Amino acid sequence: MESKITRVPTTPFQDQRPGTSGLRKKTRVFMQTHYIENFVQSVFNVIRETAGDFSDKTLVVGGDGRYHNREATQIIIRIAIANGFGRLLVGRGSLLSTPAVSAVIRRRKALGGLVLSASHNPGGLDEDFGIKYNVRNGGPAPENVTEAIYQETRSISEYSICDDVAIDIDLEGSTKIGTTEVVIIDPLTDYCQLLEELFDFNALRELFASGFRMTFDAMHAITGPYARHLLEERLGAAPGTVINGEPLVDFGGHHPDPNLVHAADLVTRLASPDGPDFGAACDGDGDRNLILGRNFFVSPGDSLAIIAEHAQTAIPGYRDGLTGVARSMPTSTAADRVAKELGIRSFETPTGWKFFGNLLDANLCTICGEESFGTGSNHVREKDGVWAVLCWLSILAHTQSNVEEVARAHWKRFGRSYYQRHDFEGLDADAAAKMNSALREKIPTLDKSEFAGDVIASADDFSYTDPVDGTTATKQGVRLLLSDGSRVVFRLSGTGTSGATLRLYVERYRDDGGVGNVDELLAPLLKSAKELLRLKECCGRDEATVIT
């Protein structure tokens, strides 16, 4: 099929700076004339500077199925053809989970990929949309690339697009348009094959055959087809194990964030006397996870530490051991203690999965995670919700224990990080920024001051120097480190699309076998943190929207 290429004059949008996970805005913003075109062309302009001619390059495209994904995919296909890509790999129906995009990039040796998602944010005409560029290693573009893209969006004057082309993205197969081959691929194949290489599927089949029951809440998002195929079709879980399994453009009107608030129905199921043995949920694009036992919640920090503890013995893909463990700075220190026991390195990075990429590529770490319900390993370069669920199933099968028993055995061996994250969503952005600035100004005065019945041993605004390439990231969150090992972290989130979200993290370590009361142990830290911030005075409220 011939292609007609048009160069379209355009003017810059000044609001296209990518955040920690790409460009996220309200859907209507992306629906503006030239908006997607400008951003995608800017991405291509930047990567062409190092990649050169695109004629022998492959680009992967897919998303979580939210509102406007299909339309955006058609635009991206047309721009990619006009920019001379040799091959496009597009998920059928424009569907590919974020970890699946990473897997396809890596297994097919693609130049990179465009992920159409706003992750755990709501979807719909009046909700959120996003585009993220992933690089050759399958991970999110590093900061130097996203900054270059932003600068390009501020000066772009034209984009190239292929006219009068509409690909049937619901039909698998190949179409040649000009010099570009557009291939619609099965969203499941590459990713599911990768997981089968890592996990002992026979052991997991035996677990389900023994009468083990679980519920997986896909939250009407992207992981429904993956979970049904893997759990019900491949591993023998009972039909109906996967609930809310059909991806919907608005996620059924729900917030696809797998936490105790937005997955409340799943929590209720696990609290029932006749409930399943295990519960799990994933978010909009499939990179986050929630792990539940009967009447038992596993915090993301504990989940990371427990997976690291058992990976070598319970999961064949890690039988050779781990080279290291990495966590984001706000994540609890539980994984650090596992790394020390295993005799491997541990790393503390800023928030944002892209900071793990260099560590994974350099084989400095094998497993990594964030407190925001994200866990992953070197099999891809994204956090991976379904992978985390299979890790837990493997641990349960190997130990012949339930979720609570596994967690309590971990606490008995390593002690426990009593930990909570308090999210204050929808704050006035200016007020939150001023409050955060005022806190930063106080940092030099905080050392050795009293706090929550203890003394602040050190206070700083976290900065990070990458041990691989030497790049630095500053102002990544204010930390208070207390003399007893407790921590308080303050951070404004970069993943929202309206207002501001303050995340307040409180952690207290105790070598008590995990028998303490979380709320009681953390209450003094929380109270003193709010007072230090002057949260109510600055922002008008001091009650969290979500506590995890």
XYZ file of C-alpha atoms in Angstrom:
548
model
C 0.000 0.000 0.000
C 1.336 3.422 -0.931
C 1.562 6.169 1.648
C 1.149 9.913 1.332
C 3.226 11.890 3.812
C 2.184 15.383 4.878
C 4.256 17.860 6.886
C 1.837 19.718 9.123
C 2.762 23.140 10.567
C 2.123 23.337 14.321
C 2.777 25.496 17.355
C 4.178 24.249 20.660
C 2.189 23.371 23.757
C 3.985 24.518 26.894
C 2.645 21.809 29.208
C 4.250 18.667 27.760
C 6.952 17.971 30.348
C 6.970 14.223 31.153
C 6.770 13.326 34.837
C 8.090 10.265 36.660
C 6.041 8.020 34.357
C 5.615 9.893 31.099
C 3.216 12.641 30.056
C -0.083 12.499 31.943
C -2.970 14.910 31.552
C -6.726 14.884 31.440
C -8.045 12.990 28.429
C -9.577 16.119 26.914
C -6.134 17.742 26.917
C -4.765 14.912 24.772
C -7.774 15.250 22.473
C -6.764 18.769 21.455
C -5.783 19.182 17.811
C -2.030 18.541 17.331
C -1.478 17.624 21.004
C -0.574 13.944 20.589
C 1.028 14.644 17.229
C 3.356 17.264 18.715
C 4.452 15.060 21.592
C 5.036 11.916 19.535
C 6.931 13.822 16.841
C 9.068 15.383 19.576
C 9.876 11.903 20.897
C 10.897 10.762 17.412
C 12.987 13.917 16.813
C 14.937 13.302 20.014
C 15.578 9.592 19.599
C 16.585 10.051 15.952
C 19.565 12.101 17.147
C 21.164 8.963 18.591
C 19.369 6.167 16.723
C 19.811 7.626 13.267
C 17.679 6.391 10.387
C 14.540 4.508 11.462
C 14.233 2.308 8.374
C 15.678 -0.755 10.133
C 14.151 0.032 13.540
C 11.147 -1.490 15.310
C 8.715 0.466 17.494
C 6.243 -1.176 19.913
C 2.855 0.432 20.603
C 0.177 -0.581 23.104
C -1.741 0.502 26.165
C -4.171 -0.339 28.908
C -7.375 0.061 26.900
C -8.527 3.262 28.552
C -10.633 5.887 26.799
C -8.878 7.373 23.722
C -6.289 4.566 23.470
C -7.552 3.340 20.133
C -7.686 6.795 18.556
C -4.243 7.679 19.883
C -2.847 4.426 18.508
C -4.042 5.261 14.994
C -2.378 8.683 15.232
C 0.888 7.147 16.433
C 0.851 4.566 13.637
C 0.433 7.306 11.033
C 3.219 9.440 12.496
C 5.560 6.452 12.840
C 4.997 5.521 9.187
C 5.692 9.104 8.151
C 8.905 9.066 10.159
C 10.121 5.984 8.349
C 10.077 3.222 10.944
C 10.790 -0.128 9.349
C 8.405 -2.040 11.573
C 5.626 -1.355 14.061
C 4.472 -3.968 16.570
C 1.023 -3.016 17.852
C -0.913 -4.913 20.481
C -4.211 -6.275 19.177
C -6.950 -3.817 20.076
C -4.192 -1.424 21.162
C -3.807 -3.596 24.264
C -0.468 -4.340 25.920
C 0.234 -4.172 29.625
C 3.187 -1.992 30.576
C 5.381 -4.989 31.564
C 4.315 -6.717 28.338
C 5.502 -3.707 26.311
C 8.856 -4.038 28.055
C 8.966 -7.760 27.321
C 8.160 -7.249 23.633
C 10.791 -4.513 23.262
C 13.436 -6.768 24.795
C 12.500 -10.042 23.072
C 11.984 -8.463 19.632
C 15.050 -6.172 19.949
C 12.986 -3.059 19.261
C 14.323 0.486 19.394
C 11.681 1.322 21.984
C 7.972 1.641 22.563
C 5.133 4.012 23.313
C 2.934 3.016 26.248
C -0.548 4.552 26.230
C -1.600 4.670 29.853
C -2.005 6.792 32.947
C -1.279 3.691 35.027
C -3.415 3.569 38.186
C -5.255 6.830 37.432
C -8.966 6.716 36.496
C -9.938 6.527 32.836
C -12.681 8.132 30.771
C -13.481 11.250 28.796
C -13.241 13.405 31.923
C -10.453 11.426 33.567
C -6.808 10.735 32.718
C -4.665 9.691 29.774
C -0.922 9.336 29.265
C 1.900 8.517 26.880
C 5.288 7.199 27.983
C 8.329 6.414 25.874
C 10.310 3.297 26.795
C 13.853 2.897 25.513
C 15.771 -0.005 24.007
C 16.257 -1.858 27.310
C 12.468 -1.932 27.749
C 12.417 0.588 30.583
C 11.106 4.141 30.894
C 13.211 6.818 29.258
C 15.816 8.255 31.649
C 15.643 11.860 32.774
C 18.102 13.187 30.200
C 15.870 11.788 27.436
C 12.573 13.018 28.917
C 14.094 16.472 29.449
C 15.263 16.555 25.827
C 11.761 15.555 24.701
C 10.263 18.359 26.780
C 12.627 20.928 25.293
C 11.735 19.692 21.808
C 8.002 20.096 22.529
C 8.640 23.750 23.365
C 10.092 24.529 19.942
C 8.445 22.077 17.538
C 7.115 23.742 14.403
C 5.872 20.804 12.313
C 5.163 17.092 12.391
C 5.001 14.455 9.665
C 1.973 12.207 9.302
C 0.762 9.597 6.830
C -2.604 10.609 5.374
C -5.644 8.397 4.823
C -4.387 5.308 6.652
C -6.507 3.321 9.088
C -5.179 -0.007 10.312
C -7.558 -2.691 11.591
C -5.950 -3.038 15.014
C -8.345 -5.829 15.994
C -7.034 -8.279 13.404
C -3.650 -9.953 13.938
C -1.414 -9.894 10.905
C 0.944 -7.772 8.844
C 0.266 -4.830 6.528
C 2.897 -3.026 4.447
C 2.368 0.710 4.067
C 5.094 2.374 2.067
C 8.334 1.134 3.615
C 6.781 0.331 7.007
C 5.473 -3.080 8.079
C 2.654 -2.726 10.604
C 2.193 -5.956 12.564
C -0.751 -6.473 14.909
C 0.415 -8.955 17.553
C -1.223 -11.057 20.254
C -0.765 -9.031 23.475
C -0.227 -12.213 25.520
C 2.357 -14.225 23.615
C 5.766 -12.706 24.378
C 4.964 -11.843 27.971
C 3.391 -15.170 28.916
C 6.247 -17.097 27.316
C 8.686 -15.077 29.418
C 6.838 -15.890 32.629
C 6.758 -19.585 31.776
C 10.556 -19.475 31.475
C 10.823 -18.034 35.007
C 8.263 -20.019 36.996
C 7.585 -23.694 37.632
C 4.123 -23.957 36.094
C 3.826 -27.614 37.105
C 4.292 -26.713 40.772
C 1.654 -23.996 40.454
C -0.761 -26.414 38.778
C -0.276 -28.778 41.710
C -1.034 -25.934 44.113
C -4.401 -25.251 42.479
C -5.127 -28.963 42.085
C -4.741 -29.342 45.863
C -7.856 -27.205 46.387
C -6.057 -23.881 46.831
C -8.392 -20.994 45.995
C -7.619 -17.427 45.034
C -9.367 -14.342 43.698
C -7.633 -12.028 41.246
C -9.235 -8.608 40.731
C -8.224 -7.196 37.355
C -10.199 -4.002 38.114
C -11.625 -3.977 34.560
C -8.132 -3.085 33.377
C -5.413 -4.603 31.222
C -4.439 -7.649 33.314
C -7.789 -9.405 32.934
C -6.847 -11.284 29.717
C -3.362 -12.093 31.071
C -4.685 -13.401 34.393
C -7.429 -15.496 32.796
C -4.998 -17.065 30.368
C -2.321 -17.783 32.957
C -4.330 -18.606 36.072
C -7.478 -20.229 34.729
C -6.369 -21.652 31.368
C -2.743 -22.564 32.013
C -2.505 -23.215 35.771
C -5.916 -24.730 36.458
C -7.394 -22.147 38.800
C -11.160 -22.469 39.038
C -13.305 -20.557 36.519
C -14.272 -17.257 38.086
C -10.927 -16.888 39.877
C -10.425 -13.704 37.848
C -13.032 -11.047 38.571
C -13.590 -7.757 36.739
C -11.568 -9.325 33.955
C -12.905 -7.449 30.938
C -10.867 -4.304 30.121
C -13.199 -1.289 29.913
C -12.412 2.200 28.681
C -13.452 3.707 32.018
C -12.441 0.723 34.187
C -16.090 0.266 35.013
C -16.220 3.705 36.607
C -13.765 2.609 39.294
C -10.304 3.801 40.272
C -7.906 1.064 39.037
C -5.442 1.435 41.898
C -4.841 -1.825 43.821
C -4.858 -0.584 47.395
C -7.033 -1.228 50.430
C -9.434 1.596 49.536
C -9.976 1.062 45.814
C -9.906 -2.746 46.049
C -12.298 -2.784 49.003
C -14.516 -5.521 47.518
C -11.524 -7.844 47.260
C -10.530 -7.041 50.842
C -14.064 -7.958 51.941
C -13.855 -11.296 50.118
C -10.611 -12.143 51.893
C -12.195 -11.274 55.240
C -15.056 -13.732 54.714
C -14.981 -17.016 56.705
C -15.386 -18.957 53.462
C -13.173 -16.626 51.443
C -10.299 -17.703 49.197
C -6.821 -18.535 50.479
C -5.155 -15.762 48.510
C -6.162 -12.465 46.961
C -4.411 -10.222 44.448
C -5.187 -7.225 42.277
C -3.417 -5.226 39.588
C -3.826 -1.664 38.366
C -4.790 0.007 35.102
C -1.699 -0.889 33.081
C -0.688 -4.001 35.012
C 2.487 -2.845 36.720
C 1.203 -2.586 40.317
C -0.009 -5.309 42.634
C -1.903 -5.896 45.875
C -1.216 -9.050 47.899
C -3.721 -10.335 50.477
C -4.129 -13.391 52.663
C -7.192 -14.174 54.712
C -7.735 -11.075 56.840
C -4.130 -10.181 56.106
C -2.546 -7.382 54.058
C 1.056 -7.611 52.859
C 2.622 -4.156 52.623
C 4.572 -3.489 49.405
C 7.838 -3.156 51.342
C 7.310 -6.505 53.037
C 6.275 -8.075 49.734
C 9.525 -6.947 48.110
C 11.565 -8.278 51.036
C 9.731 -11.618 51.154
C 10.076 -12.190 47.403
C 13.805 -11.445 47.689
C 14.078 -13.812 50.662
C 12.494 -16.773 48.831
C 13.341 -16.142 45.169
C 16.345 -18.454 44.908
C 14.631 -21.435 46.521
C 11.053 -21.001 45.293
C 11.396 -19.655 41.724
C 13.509 -21.484 39.090
C 14.337 -18.271 37.229
C 16.367 -17.089 40.234
C 17.986 -20.384 41.270
C 21.448 -18.893 40.645
C 20.797 -16.281 43.321
C 20.370 -12.520 43.335
C 23.081 -9.987 42.592
C 21.374 -7.269 44.612
C 18.101 -5.715 45.723
C 16.972 -2.148 45.070
C 14.151 -0.062 46.518
C 12.929 3.476 46.126
C 13.831 5.807 48.976
C 10.304 6.010 50.493
C 9.954 2.204 50.498
C 10.468 0.495 53.855
C 13.929 -0.757 54.758
C 12.780 -4.397 55.045
C 14.533 -5.419 51.819
C 17.834 -3.980 53.077
C 17.906 -6.496 55.906
C 17.251 -9.385 53.526
C 20.084 -8.208 51.274
C 22.450 -8.050 54.239
C 21.507 -11.587 55.291
C 21.990 -12.864 51.735
C 25.341 -11.104 51.431
C 24.295 -9.026 48.428
C 24.175 -5.299 47.727
C 21.171 -3.094 48.411
C 20.386 0.195 46.691
C 18.182 3.154 47.588
C 16.982 5.151 44.569
C 14.601 8.047 43.902
C 10.966 7.248 43.134
C 10.457 6.261 39.501
C 11.121 2.902 37.910
C 13.575 4.391 35.426
C 16.139 4.692 38.239
C 16.325 0.891 38.485
C 17.176 0.470 34.796
C 20.923 1.093 35.000
C 21.247 -1.139 38.080
C 19.451 -3.978 36.290
C 21.369 -3.508 33.040
C 24.685 -3.537 34.933
C 23.601 -6.681 36.834
C 23.979 -4.843 40.138
C 20.529 -5.916 41.266
C 18.029 -8.619 40.332
C 14.856 -7.672 42.214
C 13.550 -4.192 42.909
C 10.431 -2.476 44.198
C 8.584 0.618 45.293
C 6.174 1.322 48.109
C 3.548 2.319 45.556
C 2.610 -1.355 45.071
C 5.236 -1.980 42.411
C 7.648 -4.925 42.340
C 9.759 -6.376 39.557
C 12.987 -8.002 38.480
C 15.511 -8.171 35.687
C 13.116 -10.114 33.432
C 11.750 -6.774 32.184
C 12.503 -3.133 32.929
C 9.141 -2.232 34.424
C 7.385 -3.166 37.619
C 5.191 -6.170 36.954
C 1.976 -6.962 38.816
C 1.227 -10.399 37.389
C 4.856 -11.458 37.941
C 4.554 -10.471 41.624
C 1.384 -12.571 41.951
C 3.154 -15.602 40.452
C 6.078 -15.003 42.829
C 3.718 -15.218 45.787
C 1.988 -18.312 44.434
C 5.423 -19.912 44.012
C 6.389 -19.021 47.602
C 3.130 -20.445 48.950
C 3.588 -23.629 46.922
C 7.212 -24.031 48.024
C 6.694 -23.312 51.728
C 3.320 -25.060 51.972
C 2.241 -22.117 54.126
C -0.454 -19.458 53.895
C 0.208 -15.750 53.350
C 0.125 -14.767 57.006
C 2.428 -17.628 58.005
C 4.963 -16.595 55.363
C 4.902 -12.966 56.534
C 5.174 -13.831 60.232
C 8.078 -16.207 59.574
C 9.801 -13.335 57.778
C 9.236 -10.947 60.704
C 10.507 -13.518 63.167
C 13.700 -13.888 61.145
C 14.328 -10.261 60.163
C 12.219 -8.089 62.456
C 9.458 -5.859 61.121
C 9.259 -2.444 59.545
C 5.959 -1.067 60.810
C 5.061 1.157 57.903
C 2.299 3.306 56.439
C 1.862 5.701 53.547
C -0.658 8.511 53.997
C -1.817 10.166 50.763
C -3.334 13.633 50.879
C -4.845 13.981 47.414
C -6.310 16.988 45.651
C -4.454 19.616 47.663
C -4.196 23.112 46.289
C -1.014 22.916 44.213
C 0.326 26.335 45.197
C -0.345 25.782 48.894
C 1.292 22.344 48.798
C 4.336 23.716 46.985
C 4.750 26.519 49.528
C 4.400 24.036 52.391
C 7.031 21.806 50.842
C 9.396 24.736 50.325
C 8.966 25.802 53.927
C 9.823 22.275 55.059
C 12.991 22.282 52.955
C 14.044 25.560 54.549
C 13.760 23.958 57.996
C 16.098 21.058 57.170
C 19.316 22.661 58.543
C 17.623 23.245 61.914
C 16.244 19.725 62.391
C 19.362 17.718 63.221
C 19.424 16.593 66.871
C 15.992 18.111 67.526
C 13.274 16.221 69.415
C 10.663 14.427 67.335
C 7.943 11.942 68.332
C 9.635 11.151 71.627
C 12.955 10.537 69.918
C 15.750 12.603 68.348
C 16.314 13.312 64.652
C 19.734 11.848 63.865
C 19.800 13.438 60.400
C 17.533 15.317 58.024
C 18.048 15.864 54.311
C 16.437 16.359 50.928
C 17.308 13.048 49.290
C 19.708 13.130 46.358
C 21.019 10.225 44.310
C 24.083 9.610 42.200
C 23.707 6.727 39.779
C 26.518 4.232 40.441
C 26.602 3.264 36.757
C 26.618 6.507 34.778
C 27.233 9.097 37.501
C 24.095 11.127 36.796
C 22.493 12.829 39.781
C 18.934 13.502 40.910
C 18.233 16.048 43.618
C 15.255 17.177 45.716
C 13.711 13.701 45.714
C 11.934 13.961 49.078
C 12.652 15.189 52.586
C 13.863 12.457 54.979
C 13.959 12.492 58.747
C 16.077 9.655 60.145
C 15.570 9.131 63.884
C 18.094 7.709 66.334
C 16.117 4.469 66.822
C 16.054 3.747 63.083
C 12.580 5.159 62.492
C 12.005 7.227 59.365
C 9.620 9.897 58.156
C 9.561 10.891 54.478
C 7.681 13.778 52.837
C 7.191 13.851 49.091
C 4.960 15.564 46.548
C 3.877 12.995 43.969
C 4.493 13.396 40.242
C 1.825 10.978 38.964
C -1.380 12.989 39.357
C -3.059 15.210 36.786
C -4.915 17.721 38.965
C -4.061 19.473 42.191
C -1.228 18.104 44.286
C -0.766 14.886 46.227
C 1.350 14.852 49.346
C 2.675 11.457 50.328
C 3.725 11.095 53.953
C 5.597 7.908 54.858
C 6.191 6.753 58.436
C 8.281 3.727 59.421
C 9.395 2.263 62.736
C 11.576 -0.849 62.924
C 11.146 -3.317 65.764
C 12.738 -6.746 66.244
C 9.612 -8.070 67.973
C 8.402 -10.796 65.654
C 5.813 -8.454 64.179
C 3.383 -8.650 67.109
C 2.981 -4.880 67.598
C 0.025 -2.695 66.621
C 0.858 -0.703 63.495
C -1.392 2.266 64.263
C -0.187 2.608 67.843
C 3.489 2.362 66.969
C 3.258 4.886 64.137
C 0.851 7.400 65.729
C 3.584 9.537 67.393
C 5.539 9.775 64.141
C 2.435 10.749 62.191
C 1.374 13.391 64.702
C 4.799 15.030 64.812
C 5.091 14.930 61.014
C 1.809 16.793 60.522
C 2.830 19.365 63.106
C 6.197 19.914 61.435
C 4.498 20.432 58.074
C 1.761 22.635 59.541
C -0.414 20.597 57.192
C -3.825 21.794 58.345
C -2.769 25.424 58.513
C -1.202 25.316 55.045
C -3.620 23.062 53.161
C -6.864 23.196 55.151
C -6.966 19.548 56.192
C -4.797 16.895 57.755
C -6.788 13.693 57.239
C -5.418 11.369 54.562
C -7.430 10.399 51.482
C -5.851 6.941 51.347
C -3.771 5.079 53.934
C -1.770 2.015 52.894
